[in-house]
XYZ file of C-alpha atoms in Angstrom:
339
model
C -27.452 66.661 25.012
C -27.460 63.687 22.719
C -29.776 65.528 20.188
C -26.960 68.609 20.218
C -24.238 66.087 19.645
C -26.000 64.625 16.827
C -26.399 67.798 15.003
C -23.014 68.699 15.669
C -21.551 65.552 13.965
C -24.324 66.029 11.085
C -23.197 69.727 10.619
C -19.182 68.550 10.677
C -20.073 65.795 7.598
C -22.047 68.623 6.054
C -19.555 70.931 6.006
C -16.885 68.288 5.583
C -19.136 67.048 1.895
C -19.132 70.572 1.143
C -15.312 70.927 1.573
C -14.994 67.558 -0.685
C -17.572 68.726 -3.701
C -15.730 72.854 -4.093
C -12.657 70.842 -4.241
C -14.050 68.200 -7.165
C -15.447 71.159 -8.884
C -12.014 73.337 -8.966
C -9.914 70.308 -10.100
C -12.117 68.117 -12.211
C -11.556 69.857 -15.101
C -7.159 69.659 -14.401
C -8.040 66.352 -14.953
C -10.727 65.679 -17.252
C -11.147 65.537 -20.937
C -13.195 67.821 -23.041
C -15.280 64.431 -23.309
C -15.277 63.890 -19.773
C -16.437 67.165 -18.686
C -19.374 67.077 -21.204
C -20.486 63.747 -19.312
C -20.176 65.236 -15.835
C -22.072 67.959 -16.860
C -24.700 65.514 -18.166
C -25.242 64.307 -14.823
C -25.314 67.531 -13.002
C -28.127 68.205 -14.730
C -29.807 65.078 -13.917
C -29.153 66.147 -10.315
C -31.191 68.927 -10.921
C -34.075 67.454 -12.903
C -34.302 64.722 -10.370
C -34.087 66.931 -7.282
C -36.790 68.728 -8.537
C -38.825 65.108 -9.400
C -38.182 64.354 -5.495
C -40.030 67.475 -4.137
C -42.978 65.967 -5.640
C -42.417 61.953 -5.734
C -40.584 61.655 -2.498
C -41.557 64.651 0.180
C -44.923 65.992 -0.892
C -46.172 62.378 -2.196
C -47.775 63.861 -5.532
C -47.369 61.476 -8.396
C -47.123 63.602 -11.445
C -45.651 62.352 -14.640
C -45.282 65.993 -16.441
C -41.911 66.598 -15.785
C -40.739 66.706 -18.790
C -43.315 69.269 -19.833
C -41.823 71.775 -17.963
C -37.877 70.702 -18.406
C -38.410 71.222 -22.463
C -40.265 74.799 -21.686
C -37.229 75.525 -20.035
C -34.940 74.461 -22.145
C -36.902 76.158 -25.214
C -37.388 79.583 -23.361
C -33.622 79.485 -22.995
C -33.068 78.848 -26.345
C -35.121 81.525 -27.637
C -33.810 84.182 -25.091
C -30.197 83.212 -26.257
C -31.399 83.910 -29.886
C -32.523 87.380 -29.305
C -28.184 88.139 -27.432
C -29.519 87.650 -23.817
C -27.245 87.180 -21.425
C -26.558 84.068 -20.290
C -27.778 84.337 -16.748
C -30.833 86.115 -17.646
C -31.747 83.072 -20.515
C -31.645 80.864 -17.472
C -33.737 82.547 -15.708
C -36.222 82.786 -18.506
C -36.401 79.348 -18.587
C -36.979 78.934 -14.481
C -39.686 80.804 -15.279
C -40.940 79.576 -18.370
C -41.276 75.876 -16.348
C -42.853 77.962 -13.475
C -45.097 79.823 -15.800
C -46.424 76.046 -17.633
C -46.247 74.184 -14.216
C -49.128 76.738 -12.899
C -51.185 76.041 -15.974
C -50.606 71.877 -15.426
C -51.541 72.444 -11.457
C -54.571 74.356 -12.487
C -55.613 71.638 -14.681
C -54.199 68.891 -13.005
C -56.023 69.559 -9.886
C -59.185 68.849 -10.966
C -58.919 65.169 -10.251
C -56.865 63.413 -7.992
C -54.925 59.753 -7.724
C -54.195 58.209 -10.959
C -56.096 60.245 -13.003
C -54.369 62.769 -12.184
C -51.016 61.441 -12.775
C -52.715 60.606 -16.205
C -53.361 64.138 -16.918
C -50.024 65.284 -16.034
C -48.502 63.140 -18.436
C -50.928 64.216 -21.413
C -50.384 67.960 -20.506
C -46.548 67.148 -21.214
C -47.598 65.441 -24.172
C -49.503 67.916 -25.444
C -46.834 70.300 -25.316
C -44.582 67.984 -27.337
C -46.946 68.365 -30.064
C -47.568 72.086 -30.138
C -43.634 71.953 -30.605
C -43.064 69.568 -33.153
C -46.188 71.867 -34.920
C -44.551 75.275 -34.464
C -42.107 76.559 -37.032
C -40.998 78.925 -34.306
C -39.703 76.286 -32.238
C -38.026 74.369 -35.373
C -40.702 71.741 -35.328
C -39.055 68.345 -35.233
C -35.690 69.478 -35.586
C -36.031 72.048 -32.597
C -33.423 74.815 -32.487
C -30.098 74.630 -32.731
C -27.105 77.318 -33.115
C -28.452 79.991 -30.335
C -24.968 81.553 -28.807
C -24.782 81.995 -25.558
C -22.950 85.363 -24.587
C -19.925 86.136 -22.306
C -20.581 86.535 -18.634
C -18.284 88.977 -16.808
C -16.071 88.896 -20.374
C -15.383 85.472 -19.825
C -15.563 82.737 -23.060
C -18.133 80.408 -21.738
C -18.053 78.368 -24.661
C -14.480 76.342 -22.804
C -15.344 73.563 -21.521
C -13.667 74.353 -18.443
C -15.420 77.212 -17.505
C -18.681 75.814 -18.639
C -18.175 73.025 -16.167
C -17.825 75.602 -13.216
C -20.616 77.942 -14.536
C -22.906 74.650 -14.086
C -21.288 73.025 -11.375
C -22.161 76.293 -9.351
C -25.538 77.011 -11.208
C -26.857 73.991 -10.207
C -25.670 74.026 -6.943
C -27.165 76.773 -6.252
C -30.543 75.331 -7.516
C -29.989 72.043 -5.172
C -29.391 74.502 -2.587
C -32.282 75.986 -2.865
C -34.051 72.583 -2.900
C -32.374 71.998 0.644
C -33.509 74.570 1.997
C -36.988 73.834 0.951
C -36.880 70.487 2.504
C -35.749 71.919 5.768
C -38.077 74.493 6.198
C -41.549 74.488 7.818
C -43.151 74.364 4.125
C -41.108 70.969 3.558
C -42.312 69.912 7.288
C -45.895 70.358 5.895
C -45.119 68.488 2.804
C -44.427 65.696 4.325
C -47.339 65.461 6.583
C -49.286 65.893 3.457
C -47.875 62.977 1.854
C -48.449 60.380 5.204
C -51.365 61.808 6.043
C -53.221 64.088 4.350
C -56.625 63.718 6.301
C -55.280 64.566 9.493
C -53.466 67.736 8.261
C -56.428 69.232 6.315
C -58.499 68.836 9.704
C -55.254 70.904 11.211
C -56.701 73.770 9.298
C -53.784 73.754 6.253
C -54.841 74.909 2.962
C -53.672 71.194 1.287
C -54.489 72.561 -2.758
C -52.314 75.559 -1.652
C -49.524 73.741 -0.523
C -49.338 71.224 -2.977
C -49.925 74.200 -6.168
C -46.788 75.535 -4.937
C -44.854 72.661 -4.478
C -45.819 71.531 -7.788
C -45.038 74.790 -9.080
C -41.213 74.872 -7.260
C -41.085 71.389 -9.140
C -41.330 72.725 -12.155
C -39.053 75.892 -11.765
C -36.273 73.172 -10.535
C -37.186 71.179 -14.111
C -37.127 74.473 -15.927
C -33.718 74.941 -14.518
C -32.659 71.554 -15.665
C -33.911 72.744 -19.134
C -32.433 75.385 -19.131
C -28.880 74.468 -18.329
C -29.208 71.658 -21.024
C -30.006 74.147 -23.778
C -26.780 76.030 -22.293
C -24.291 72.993 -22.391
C -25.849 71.361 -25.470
C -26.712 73.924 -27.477
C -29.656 72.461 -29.181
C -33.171 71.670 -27.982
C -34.946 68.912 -29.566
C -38.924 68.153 -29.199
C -37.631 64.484 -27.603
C -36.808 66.499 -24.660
C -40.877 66.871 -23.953
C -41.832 63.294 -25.046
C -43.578 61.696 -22.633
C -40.787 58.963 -21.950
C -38.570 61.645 -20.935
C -40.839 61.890 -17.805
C -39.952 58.307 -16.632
C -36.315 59.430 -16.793
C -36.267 61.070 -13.470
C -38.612 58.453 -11.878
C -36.239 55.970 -12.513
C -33.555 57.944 -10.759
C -35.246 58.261 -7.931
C -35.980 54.541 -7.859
C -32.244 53.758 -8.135
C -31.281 56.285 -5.666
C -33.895 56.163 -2.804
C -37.180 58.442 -3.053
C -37.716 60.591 -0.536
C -34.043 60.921 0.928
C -32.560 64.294 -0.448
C -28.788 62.289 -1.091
C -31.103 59.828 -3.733
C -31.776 62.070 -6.414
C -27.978 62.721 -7.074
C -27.491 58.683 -6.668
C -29.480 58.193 -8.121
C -28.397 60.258 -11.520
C -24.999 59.304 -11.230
C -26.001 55.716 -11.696
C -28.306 55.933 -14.133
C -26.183 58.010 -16.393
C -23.453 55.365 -16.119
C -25.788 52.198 -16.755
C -27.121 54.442 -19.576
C -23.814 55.890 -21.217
C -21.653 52.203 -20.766
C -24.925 49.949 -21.705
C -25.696 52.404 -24.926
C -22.323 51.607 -26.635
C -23.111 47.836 -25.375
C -26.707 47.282 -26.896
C -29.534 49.356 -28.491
C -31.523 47.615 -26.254
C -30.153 49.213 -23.266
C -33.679 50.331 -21.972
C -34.495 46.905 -21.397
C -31.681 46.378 -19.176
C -32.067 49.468 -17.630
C -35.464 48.362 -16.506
C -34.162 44.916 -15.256
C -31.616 46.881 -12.955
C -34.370 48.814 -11.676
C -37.171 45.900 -10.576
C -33.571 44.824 -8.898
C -33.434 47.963 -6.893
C -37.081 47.729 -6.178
C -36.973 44.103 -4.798
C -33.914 44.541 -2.934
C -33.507 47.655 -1.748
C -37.032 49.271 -1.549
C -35.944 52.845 -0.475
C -32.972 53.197 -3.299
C -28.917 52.516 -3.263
C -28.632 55.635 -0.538
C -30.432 52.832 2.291
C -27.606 50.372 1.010
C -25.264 50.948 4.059
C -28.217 50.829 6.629
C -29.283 48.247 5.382
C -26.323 46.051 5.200
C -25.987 47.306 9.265
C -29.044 45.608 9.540
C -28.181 42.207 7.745
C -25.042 41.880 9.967
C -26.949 42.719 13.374
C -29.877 40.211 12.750
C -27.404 37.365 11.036
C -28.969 37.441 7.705
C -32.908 37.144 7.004
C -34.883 39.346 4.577
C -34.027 43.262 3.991
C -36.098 45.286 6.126
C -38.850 47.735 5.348
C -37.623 51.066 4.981
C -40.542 52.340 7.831
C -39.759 49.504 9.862
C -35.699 50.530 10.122
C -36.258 54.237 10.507
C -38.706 53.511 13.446
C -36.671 51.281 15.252
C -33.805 53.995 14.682
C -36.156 57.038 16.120
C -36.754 54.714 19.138
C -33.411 53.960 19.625
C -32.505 57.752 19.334
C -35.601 58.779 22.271
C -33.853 56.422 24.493
């Protein structure tokens, strides 16, 4: 009985978030600058790129530092489709399955070691594709490509930033969806098992390399997507976009917003394109501070800004005393839930 009432209230807050975000995206941009809109766009994009960084990082426990690889194929594939009068919807797609198509290739290559080397070749296989891009006259070579019009969908102007706003608001929704669903599911069940134990579930008869090729593979579609909408609301593509920094962009996100929990990847963005937009007009140097924030997260709040509330429950419940451990709290919770 307690179990039904508990998804009950969780489906009421779902619905009730839901209810809160349609109504943001209808009136944000009643309210918003041209400026403004081109920021929160920004960070909806993060959302994505970052929600696709989680599937790996925080549920299936696979440390791969390629993701920018496959955001830049995306965002070039889109670019290129938009050159040749695609429509809109159809360039975004490319690029989904552009970062699809290049995330196989990394998995198949990837996968033949395991642990840190492997996060090592990740991050050269993104690399590598920075430098077939800055090498290609095709793809603009340093300068990248720039000018590609995006057409009308349903004979609306999507060049307003109005409408842009809601054609990426709802994109990437969409594409978060999707993620959710993921998570829920059987596949994301199997995910995690991989991740805390990965022993005991390939003795369980799973296929482990098939599980984790296609979760690295739906990682890279979600980056591709990200890609792809920033070719869309930018309209350039640079080769920076592939640079092997750009990879620690959505690690960091996840750090500030709690790996693992589905609500940290958007927190996670959010706050890291504020500290980044308001400390970039501060100092050059904002990188640096960036990374102080961050070792701040990590030593106070372990599992990101989303355990902030629980975590403050527990401070005021045990009088003070160090933060707990993230596995600690959610056992003692799970305990207190089976009585």
């Amino acid at each position: 009985m307690r179990a039904l009432l508990g998804k009950a209230v969780a489906a009421r807050r779902a619905l009730a978030l839901a209810a809160l975000g349609v109504l943001f995206v209808v009136v944000y941009p009643q309210l918003a600058t041209a400026g403004q809109l081109s920021f929160a766009n920004t960070v909806v994009i993060a959302v994505v790129f970052a929600t696709s960084t989680n599937l790996l990082f925080g549920q299936a426990g696979i440390p791969s530092f390629g993701q920018a690889g496959f955001f830049g194929a995306g965002a070039y594939a889109a670019a290129l489709a938009a050159h040749e009068g695609l429509p809109v919807i159809l360039c975004l797609l490319i690029g989904i399955l552009a970062g699809a198509l290049v995330g196989v290739v990394a998995a198949a290559v990837a996968w033949r070691s395991a642990g840190l080397a492997f996060s090592m070749l990740t991050l050269a296989f993104a690399q590598s594709l920075y430098t077939i891009a800055i090498r290609t006259d095709a793809l603009g070579g340093y300068n990248g490509l720039a000018g590609f019009p995006f057409s009308r969908v349903l004979g609306i102007e999507l060049s307003d930033p109005g409408y842009v706003w809601y054609f990426v608001a709802v994109f990437a929704a969409v594409i978060v969806a999707g993620f959710w669903q993921v998570s829920r599911s059987p596949f994301g069940q199997i995910l995690r098992a991989l991740r805390d134990d990965p022993v005991r579930t390939l003795f369980l008869g799973i296929n482990v390399r098939a599980y984790r090729t296609l979760a690295f593979v739906l990682a890279a579609a979600g980056a591709g997507a990200a890609g792809a909408l920033s070719a869309y609301v930018n309209q350039v593509v640079t080769p920076d976009s592939l640079y092997w920094t750009a990879s620690a962009v959505p690690v960091m996100m996840l750090v500030l917003g709690g790996m693992g929990h589905f609500a940290g990847p958007a927190i996670g963005a959010l706050l890291y394109a504020v500290l980044e937009h308001y400390l970039s007009a501060w100092t050059t140097s904002y990188i640096f501070f960036l990374g102080i924030l961050v070792y701040l997260v990590l030593a106070l709040l372990p599992d990101g800004v989303v355990s902030l509330p629980r975590t403050v429950r527990y401070w005021i419940r045990r009088g003070g005393g160090d933060p707990p451990k993230p596995d600690e709290v959610e056992l003692r919770e799970t305990e207190g839930a089976a009585r």
